[in-house]
Amino acid sequence: MMNSRSTIAYSARKPLENGIQTIADTPLQQPDIEGREADSLANVVRTAQRLHKWVKRRQQQISPQPSDSFLEKFAPAAREVLLEDQNSKKWVVDPSKNFYYYWSAVVSLAVIYNFILLIGRTAFLLLQSKLLIVWLILDYLCDFCYIADTILQTRKGYLEQGLLVRDLKKLRRHYIKSRSFILDIISLIPTDFFYFIPSLHLTSFLRANRLFRMYRVFEFSDKVETQTNHPNIFRLVSLLIIILIIIHWNACFYFIISRWIGYSSDGWVYNMTTVTGSTLRTQYLYCFFWSTLVLTNIGEVPPPETDIEVLFVTADFLVGVLIFATIVGNVGSIIASMNAVRADFRQKVDQVKQYMEFRKVGKDLERRVITWFDYLWLQKQTANEDYILGSLPQKLRVEIAIHVHLATLKRVPIFSNAEPGLLVELVTRLKLQIYSPYDYVCKKGDIGKEMYIIKRGRLSVVSDDGKTVFVTLDEGSVFGEIAILNIPGSKNGNRRTANIRSVGYSDLFSLTKQDLWEVLAEYPSARDTLLEQGKALLRKDNLLDEAAAQQAKQEELQMPDKVGQLETNIDNLETRLARLMGEYTVNNNTLGMRLITVEKLAEEKRAKTTTLLPDNNDINTREDDV
């Protein structure tokens, strides 16, 4: 039976990582059946392996990713907000972006259009009738802007704990609770349906509720004033526009009252009987002229004749007084703000002049000082940068310094390949210095305490007598960087090797030795690199004493041992001092106890002596008896 049936012998089974056992080579007794059964078993094994790999990949995809336990434990709300910001695909308007800024400009134009033309079309019927189709198109375009702005306000983000809120439900709830929501709803009421009333047919002022969105104009004005580089000019233009709009509204009211009383009915109302009195241009120009005269309190207009005319003119005069006071106050404030820098600069110049006059400074020096002030004013360098940037946070101050000074600092050869952190620290320490014509920046033999980068102007390297010019340094040149590195072994030490003089007015950026080494203390690797680069430059000019440099290097290597020995000595001294202080305390306590004991003995002895002596009264009595 065993020979008649095909028997399969398993030679071995090897366990795999996935728990499936592979079948090893199987010698079969019947050669014709061996190939088919081996193939079928191999297919089964391969299918099982593929199935296991697919299940494993599926489990990896479904299994949750490892999360930050710190965020989950201490800041779950912040984690939810971060995940929401990263994964949110909802469109939210950021008020700080340019889109909202430009959209506010479009909405402001629509509001100003309604604010100017609604009253104008109500007063001047010719204006309404001539361009009726145009006005209707523009009206409904503005309505479309209003509707779009309302929808946009429901998606306008706001900051909560420093993060922009993107939850649409929160944004809608925040908008509905705001005052602007009420104003927007009022401005969207479809009052145009009143056009179908015959007595109110196409009366433009029925759309007066559109003026409730005027707050968007003020919001845009504040944003422009914040972002513009010329805020005083913008304030002046805004004030002029407001005054013109007030005059325009007053002119429209004058024409409406004239129509209500009756044109040409008396000398105060509008006269329609003139040759051009019935034209739109003449009507508006005369009413605008009349309104300007009244509101500026010039008053050269026909006097009112009826009660309503008297009341209207009186109200205009009162409003004119307020407008005039507002104009004077605002214009004066704007002009004062525009001239604040100049006035402060002139005050400093006057103080210096008074001081020089009091101290009897020579005319030549006085002229040089005044010329220097003129140069500062012409080059717009009168502002105190430290005072201006002091109101900014440290991060923004650093970014401004990087933008202004980083390219200049990279011109220095020893800093060209320095690490970014070092350069960021150094740019905040660059100071601007201005030199007048023929001023010496440094002289040969002086101790080098600063390095200089030429921002503007030219410097000359001159002889000791100042007559011979060896070379001229232009903008971007750097000098003095070797002196502030304190390179050991330098034959010149830290002294200047040349006389450098300003040709005209020169602006230089300076970096002091103290600032450099304070920064290098935090960057030891950068310090070593800079010293090696400085040594290479000195070797190039044969100004480095190799023996002294090697000795200084050995001393530097021995410095940790010396410091360790010094720390050990300090510890020993502290131990001895502590022991001495302990002995002193014990001796002091012992001496105090001895003094207390002596005082007690003295008191006892004094008391015994007092009891043994006779009383003075007894002695006197005995003498009397005798």
Short mmCIF file of C-alpha atoms in Angstrom, two decimals, residues 30-314:
data_model
loop_
_atom_site.label_atom_id
_atom_site.label_comp_id
_atom_site.label_asym_id
_atom_site.label_seq_id
_atom_site.Cartn_x
_atom_site.Cartn_y
_atom_site.Cartn_z
CA GLN A 30 6.72 8.66 -8.16
CA PRO A 31 8.43 11.02 -10.60
CA ASP A 32 5.30 11.78 -12.69
CA ILE A 33 3.30 13.10 -9.73
CA GLU A 34 6.22 14.91 -8.06
CA GLY A 35 6.22 18.02 -10.26
CA ARG A 36 2.48 18.68 -10.07
CA GLU A 37 2.23 18.31 -6.29
CA ALA A 38 5.35 20.44 -5.68
CA ASP A 39 3.95 23.22 -7.88
CA SER A 40 0.61 23.17 -6.10
CA LEU A 41 2.22 23.32 -2.66
CA ALA A 42 4.51 26.17 -3.75
CA ASN A 43 1.51 28.14 -5.03
CA VAL A 44 -0.29 27.67 -1.73
CA VAL A 45 2.74 28.93 0.19
CA ARG A 46 3.19 31.98 -2.06
CA THR A 47 -0.50 32.87 -1.73
CA ALA A 48 -0.32 32.63 2.06
CA GLN A 49 2.74 34.88 2.13
CA ARG A 50 1.05 37.52 -0.09
CA LEU A 51 -2.03 37.43 2.12
CA HIS A 52 0.02 37.95 5.27
CA LYS A 53 1.93 40.89 3.76
CA TRP A 54 -1.32 42.54 2.65
CA VAL A 55 -2.85 42.14 6.14
CA LYS A 56 0.28 43.64 7.72
CA ARG A 57 0.26 46.69 5.43
CA ARG A 58 -3.44 47.19 6.11
CA GLN A 59 -2.88 47.14 9.85
CA GLN A 60 -0.12 49.73 9.54
CA GLN A 61 -2.40 52.04 7.58
CA ILE A 62 -5.27 51.69 10.01
CA SER A 63 -3.21 51.92 13.20
CA PRO A 64 -3.13 55.46 14.68
CA GLN A 65 0.02 57.51 14.32
CA PRO A 66 2.06 58.19 17.46
CA SER A 67 1.02 61.45 19.04
CA ASP A 68 2.78 63.99 21.12
CA SER A 69 2.07 62.97 24.71
CA PHE A 70 3.03 66.43 25.97
CA LEU A 71 0.41 68.12 23.81
CA GLU A 72 -2.20 65.55 24.76
CA LYS A 73 -1.49 65.90 28.45
CA PHE A 74 -0.84 69.60 28.92
CA ALA A 75 -2.32 71.35 25.89
CA PRO A 76 -5.16 69.35 24.34
CA ALA A 77 -7.01 72.47 23.26
CA ALA A 78 -3.95 73.87 21.53
CA ARG A 79 -3.39 70.54 19.77
CA GLU A 80 -6.96 70.55 18.50
CA VAL A 81 -6.55 74.08 17.18
CA LEU A 82 -3.27 73.23 15.48
CA LEU A 83 -4.72 70.13 13.85
CA GLU A 84 -7.76 72.12 12.77
CA ASP A 85 -5.57 74.83 11.21
CA GLN A 86 -3.43 72.24 9.43
CA ASN A 87 -6.27 70.11 8.11
CA SER A 88 -8.94 72.75 7.54
CA LYS A 89 -9.87 73.36 3.93
CA LYS A 90 -12.49 76.00 4.75
CA TRP A 91 -11.99 79.42 3.27
CA VAL A 92 -11.56 82.02 6.04
CA VAL A 93 -10.74 85.69 5.49
CA ASP A 94 -7.69 86.90 7.38
CA PRO A 95 -8.16 90.63 8.22
CA SER A 96 -4.39 91.18 8.15
CA LYS A 97 -3.99 90.01 4.53
CA ASN A 98 -4.07 92.13 1.39
CA PHE A 99 -7.32 90.60 0.14
CA TYR A 100 -9.37 92.02 2.98
CA TYR A 101 -7.59 95.38 2.60
CA TYR A 102 -8.47 95.70 -1.10
CA TRP A 103 -12.00 94.40 -0.54
CA SER A 104 -12.49 97.05 2.15
CA ALA A 105 -11.45 99.65 -0.44
CA VAL A 106 -14.12 98.38 -2.87
CA VAL A 107 -16.84 98.42 -0.20
CA SER A 108 -15.76 101.90 0.91
CA LEU A 109 -16.17 103.18 -2.64
CA ALA A 110 -19.69 101.73 -2.75
CA VAL A 111 -20.57 103.41 0.57
CA ILE A 112 -19.12 106.76 -0.51
CA TYR A 113 -21.05 106.52 -3.79
CA ASN A 114 -24.30 106.15 -1.83
CA PHE A 115 -23.32 108.83 0.66
CA ILE A 116 -22.70 111.44 -2.04
CA LEU A 117 -25.19 110.61 -4.78
CA LEU A 118 -28.29 109.56 -2.85
CA ILE A 119 -28.75 113.03 -1.40
CA GLY A 120 -27.62 114.63 -4.66
CA ARG A 121 -30.14 112.72 -6.78
CA THR A 122 -32.85 113.47 -4.20
CA ALA A 123 -32.17 117.21 -4.32
CA PHE A 124 -31.37 117.72 -8.01
CA LEU A 125 -34.06 115.98 -10.01
CA LEU A 126 -32.31 116.70 -13.29
CA LEU A 127 -29.38 114.59 -12.09
CA GLN A 128 -31.76 111.71 -11.35
CA SER A 129 -33.69 111.88 -14.63
CA LYS A 130 -30.80 112.31 -17.07
CA LEU A 131 -28.84 109.22 -15.99
CA LEU A 132 -31.56 107.08 -14.46
CA ILE A 133 -30.42 103.79 -16.07
CA VAL A 134 -26.81 104.42 -15.01
CA TRP A 135 -27.87 105.15 -11.43
CA LEU A 136 -30.00 102.01 -11.23
CA ILE A 137 -27.12 99.85 -12.47
CA LEU A 138 -24.67 101.42 -10.04
CA ASP A 139 -27.18 101.15 -7.19
CA TYR A 140 -27.60 97.43 -7.60
CA LEU A 141 -23.90 96.89 -8.13
CA CYS A 142 -23.39 98.54 -4.76
CA ASP A 143 -26.12 96.33 -3.31
CA PHE A 144 -24.29 93.32 -4.66
CA CYS A 145 -21.10 94.56 -2.93
CA TYR A 146 -23.08 94.95 0.30
CA ILE A 147 -24.41 91.40 0.09
CA ALA A 148 -20.98 89.99 -0.74
CA ASP A 149 -19.46 91.95 2.14
CA THR A 150 -22.06 90.57 4.54
CA ILE A 151 -21.26 87.01 3.46
CA LEU A 152 -17.57 87.74 3.76
CA GLN A 153 -18.06 89.09 7.29
CA THR A 154 -19.43 85.69 8.32
CA ARG A 155 -16.07 84.20 7.32
CA LYS A 156 -13.88 86.97 8.70
CA GLY A 157 -11.43 85.48 11.13
CA TYR A 158 -10.44 86.94 14.45
CA LEU A 159 -7.68 86.20 16.92
CA GLU A 160 -8.30 84.08 19.97
CA GLN A 161 -5.29 83.42 22.21
CA GLY A 162 -3.06 84.63 19.39
CA LEU A 163 -4.45 82.17 16.81
CA LEU A 164 -6.77 82.90 13.91
CA VAL A 165 -10.14 81.26 14.51
CA ARG A 166 -11.24 79.14 11.53
CA ASP A 167 -14.33 77.50 12.92
CA LEU A 168 -17.22 78.79 10.79
CA LYS A 169 -19.73 78.39 13.61
CA LYS A 170 -17.62 80.53 15.90
CA LEU A 171 -17.10 83.11 13.19
CA ARG A 172 -20.82 83.39 12.48
CA ARG A 173 -21.63 83.58 16.19
CA HIS A 174 -18.99 86.28 16.70
CA TYR A 175 -20.32 88.30 13.76
CA ILE A 176 -23.95 88.04 14.85
CA LYS A 177 -23.09 89.29 18.33
CA SER A 178 -21.24 92.31 16.97
CA ARG A 179 -22.77 95.74 16.38
CA SER A 180 -21.74 95.69 12.73
CA PHE A 181 -24.19 92.83 12.10
CA ILE A 182 -27.16 95.04 13.03
CA LEU A 183 -25.88 97.87 10.83
CA ASP A 184 -25.31 95.49 7.92
CA ILE A 185 -28.80 94.02 8.19
CA ILE A 186 -30.37 97.49 8.26
CA SER A 187 -28.35 98.50 5.21
CA LEU A 188 -29.63 95.44 3.31
CA ILE A 189 -33.35 96.07 3.88
CA PRO A 190 -34.89 96.19 0.34
CA THR A 191 -36.47 99.64 0.60
CA ASP A 192 -36.47 99.80 -3.21
CA PHE A 193 -39.91 98.17 -3.15
CA PHE A 194 -41.29 101.56 -2.12
CA TYR A 195 -40.54 102.64 -5.71
CA PHE A 196 -43.85 100.99 -6.67
CA ILE A 197 -45.77 103.58 -4.63
CA PRO A 198 -46.73 106.25 -7.18
CA SER A 199 -46.00 109.20 -4.88
CA LEU A 200 -42.54 107.78 -4.08
CA HIS A 201 -41.66 106.55 -7.57
CA LEU A 202 -37.87 106.36 -7.99
CA THR A 203 -37.16 108.60 -5.00
CA SER A 204 -33.48 107.98 -4.38
CA PHE A 205 -33.50 108.80 -0.70
CA LEU A 206 -35.59 105.70 -0.02
CA ARG A 207 -32.24 103.92 -0.14
CA ALA A 208 -30.90 106.01 2.75
CA ASN A 209 -30.56 102.87 4.87
CA ARG A 210 -27.48 102.04 2.73
CA LEU A 211 -25.66 104.76 4.66
CA PHE A 212 -25.65 102.61 7.80
CA ARG A 213 -22.61 100.79 6.42
CA MET A 214 -20.55 103.95 6.77
CA TYR A 215 -18.53 102.29 9.52
CA ARG A 216 -16.69 100.30 6.83
CA VAL A 217 -15.27 103.56 5.45
CA PHE A 218 -13.87 104.54 8.85
CA GLU A 219 -12.48 101.03 9.30
CA PHE A 220 -10.73 101.25 5.94
CA SER A 221 -9.47 104.75 6.75
CA ASP A 222 -7.87 103.54 9.96
CA LYS A 223 -6.21 100.67 8.12
CA VAL A 224 -4.83 102.99 5.43
CA GLU A 225 -3.56 105.45 8.03
CA THR A 226 -1.74 102.60 9.77
CA GLN A 227 -0.15 101.17 6.64
CA THR A 228 0.72 104.28 4.64
CA ASN A 229 4.17 105.84 4.84
CA HIS A 230 2.67 109.35 4.76
CA PRO A 231 -0.03 109.35 7.45
CA ASN A 232 -0.10 113.13 7.86
CA ILE A 233 -0.84 113.69 4.18
CA PHE A 234 -3.57 111.06 4.34
CA ARG A 235 -5.11 112.74 7.39
CA LEU A 236 -5.10 116.09 5.60
CA VAL A 237 -6.74 114.63 2.47
CA SER A 238 -9.32 112.79 4.58
CA LEU A 239 -10.19 116.00 6.44
CA LEU A 240 -10.61 117.85 3.14
CA ILE A 241 -12.91 115.13 1.77
CA ILE A 242 -15.07 115.20 4.90
CA ILE A 243 -15.42 118.99 4.65
CA LEU A 244 -16.39 118.78 0.97
CA ILE A 245 -19.00 116.11 1.73
CA ILE A 246 -20.52 118.28 4.49
CA ILE A 247 -20.68 121.25 2.12
CA HIS A 248 -22.24 119.00 -0.52
CA TRP A 249 -24.97 117.77 1.83
CA ASN A 250 -25.71 121.31 2.99
CA ALA A 251 -25.98 122.47 -0.63
CA CYS A 252 -28.46 119.68 -1.35
CA PHE A 253 -30.55 120.62 1.68
CA TYR A 254 -30.57 124.25 0.52
CA PHE A 255 -31.88 123.24 -2.90
CA ILE A 256 -34.51 120.94 -1.34
CA ILE A 257 -35.75 123.74 0.95
CA SER A 258 -35.81 126.13 -2.00
CA ARG A 259 -37.96 123.68 -3.95
CA TRP A 260 -40.23 123.17 -0.94
CA ILE A 261 -40.67 126.94 -0.37
CA GLY A 262 -40.79 127.70 -4.08
CA TYR A 263 -38.06 128.70 -6.47
CA SER A 264 -37.66 132.48 -6.88
CA SER A 265 -40.39 133.13 -4.30
CA ASP A 266 -38.10 135.47 -2.35
CA GLY A 267 -34.52 136.69 -2.39
CA TRP A 268 -33.11 133.91 -0.21
CA VAL A 269 -34.22 130.79 -2.14
CA TYR A 270 -32.68 129.62 -5.37
CA ASN A 271 -33.51 131.88 -8.33
CA MET A 272 -34.74 129.77 -11.24
CA THR A 273 -35.50 132.77 -13.49
CA THR A 274 -31.94 133.43 -14.57
CA VAL A 275 -30.77 132.47 -18.04
CA THR A 276 -28.84 129.38 -16.92
CA GLY A 277 -30.75 128.83 -13.70
CA SER A 278 -32.54 125.76 -15.01
CA THR A 279 -29.36 123.89 -15.96
CA LEU A 280 -27.99 121.23 -13.66
CA ARG A 281 -24.46 122.64 -13.61
CA THR A 282 -25.60 126.13 -12.56
CA GLN A 283 -27.94 124.77 -9.91
CA TYR A 284 -25.29 122.65 -8.24
CA LEU A 285 -22.48 125.22 -8.50
CA TYR A 286 -24.58 128.00 -6.98
CA CYS A 287 -25.85 125.78 -4.14
CA PHE A 288 -22.33 124.55 -3.42
CA PHE A 289 -21.04 128.16 -3.44
CA TRP A 290 -23.86 129.26 -1.09
CA SER A 291 -23.15 126.35 1.27
CA THR A 292 -19.43 127.15 1.34
CA LEU A 293 -20.06 130.79 2.24
CA VAL A 294 -22.46 129.89 5.05
CA LEU A 295 -20.44 127.07 6.59
CA THR A 296 -17.23 129.08 6.55
CA ASN A 297 -19.12 131.92 8.29
CA ILE A 298 -18.34 134.39 5.54
CA GLY A 299 -22.04 135.12 5.32
CA GLU A 300 -22.14 137.13 2.06
CA VAL A 301 -25.48 135.61 1.01
CA PRO A 302 -29.03 137.01 0.79
CA PRO A 303 -30.57 137.25 4.27
CA PRO A 304 -33.36 134.81 5.17
CA GLU A 305 -36.93 136.12 5.03
CA THR A 306 -39.14 133.39 6.47
CA ASP A 307 -38.95 131.50 9.74
CA ILE A 308 -37.84 128.26 8.15
CA GLU A 309 -35.11 130.11 6.29
CA VAL A 310 -33.92 131.78 9.50
CA LEU A 311 -33.79 128.45 11.35
CA PHE A 312 -31.89 126.79 8.51
CA VAL A 313 -29.32 129.60 8.25
CA THR A 314 -28.87 129.69 12.03
#
